[in-house]
């Protein structure tokens, strides 16, 4: 039904029958661009531009059950003095009045400005840079890595600082929202209980995306994204929830969660969910300098081994109490994605090969009853799958592999090896796990023990929160762990907590 509270029709006599009617000329009384704008998936000739019309964002959006035309504009300057391209998309109720405009025909390696118009309202202005041409001998790629932004546990000041950096790209590796409340200190509230339905997930995204600092980081750069577990629910694996819901029921929840994710991200149409399935894994090329593979390690994974009785999800097990952990049948990516990834790496001609995935890839031994123990939700729960991937990278002598991760709420720098238990096993790749934007992580004692028990870990810090900034050039990749002064302070400042460098041709990070 038409919400007269938020809408006036410009003309009389517009047909109102049927759910798919088009309101070509609505007049908004309230700003419909409350969730900001975003760009994503830059290519040499194009990009995806995103927005969602939601004048009453936290309560379902406040839009009528009708499609509305949204105009996008791309200009060379942020004053829009010369509009280079212009087009119209339909924001329809079945996708919560979101817009995913796929633009082609742009020039490579160029900054553009964009904005949207709808019903007499104009959005803020954003900008994006297209990727360099495939054959370009480009000499620099700068990007930030982010993950894990529990809204209640802190402010998104990190994003305000990120937006001021000089970046080509942002890579987000999951836990963009949290479906539920947890943690020790809370500075603000979800205001609603755990999300289960599509309406609830939509409102949760709206709450997170109403944050001005997050909006600024989206407006400033194009993003590549993947999800982790909290976009659906804690520790889920494929069709199995931690609470062991009937799989058919859980897949309905997953379908709702995946749809809400798609509706709120600058994803291309090929990522649109079909029921409970949505392909997110893909690769993006940045000239001859870098290839980025974005992985999905939630949707296709084997169930975590040795769960606590009556439950699914993760636990911490010793080698002795869970020999199943070593089964080669276990997969974190699923056979199809694993094959695809091997192919994408085999055919890459890039100088730097970046694998962006959700969690910690390096082995992280912890002690349980004085025995070596492993957390089963990350790659440590799927060690043979990790061995397959790192073995493949080693065998193909992949040029400068860098693995990016998140999930564990700690900044970690690690050498990746096919066999972590053999000190002589060569370093195959360098791993950087970004700390969380806000989510609470392990304390100093845990990090200290992690470094002691895992000599391949050069850095481990779960206390400081922020993001990680990368500058890739032909000769090296420079990495800065950027952390905020106080995650509970909306006005927090930022600093470099630590710096590392990976030299071309020499796997393993060194302190900078
Ligand atoms: Fe997280």
CSV table of N, CA and C and ligand atoms in Angstrom, one decimal, residues 148 174-175 178 182 228-230 407 409 439, ligand 1:
chain,number,residue,atom,x,y,z
A,148,UNK,N,34.5,-8.1,10.3
A,148,UNK,CA,34.0,-8.2,11.7
A,148,UNK,C,33.7,-6.9,12.4
A,174,UNK,N,34.0,-10.4,5.6
A,174,UNK,CA,32.9,-11.0,6.3
A,174,UNK,C,32.6,-10.6,7.7
A,175,UNK,N,31.4,-11.0,8.2
A,175,UNK,CA,30.9,-10.5,9.5
A,175,UNK,C,30.6,-9.0,9.3
A,178,UNK,N,26.2,-8.6,12.4
A,178,UNK,CA,26.1,-9.7,13.3
A,178,UNK,C,24.6,-10.0,13.5
A,182,UNK,N,26.2,-10.1,21.5
A,182,UNK,CA,27.1,-10.8,22.4
A,182,UNK,C,28.2,-9.9,22.8
A,228,UNK,N,31.1,-14.1,6.0
A,228,UNK,CA,31.5,-15.2,6.8
A,228,UNK,C,30.2,-15.8,7.5
A,229,UNK,N,30.3,-16.2,8.7
A,229,UNK,CA,29.1,-16.9,9.3
A,229,UNK,C,28.0,-15.9,9.8
A,230,UNK,N,28.4,-14.8,10.4
A,230,UNK,CA,27.4,-13.9,11.0
A,230,UNK,C,26.4,-13.2,10.1
A,407,UNK,N,37.8,-13.0,10.6
A,407,UNK,CA,37.0,-13.9,11.4
A,407,UNK,C,37.5,-14.1,12.8
A,409,UNK,N,39.2,-12.0,14.8
A,409,UNK,CA,39.2,-10.8,15.6
A,409,UNK,C,40.6,-10.4,16.2
A,439,UNK,N,34.8,-6.0,16.5
A,439,UNK,CA,34.4,-7.2,17.3
A,439,UNK,C,35.5,-7.5,18.3
B,1,LIG,FE1,33.6,-11.9,13.4
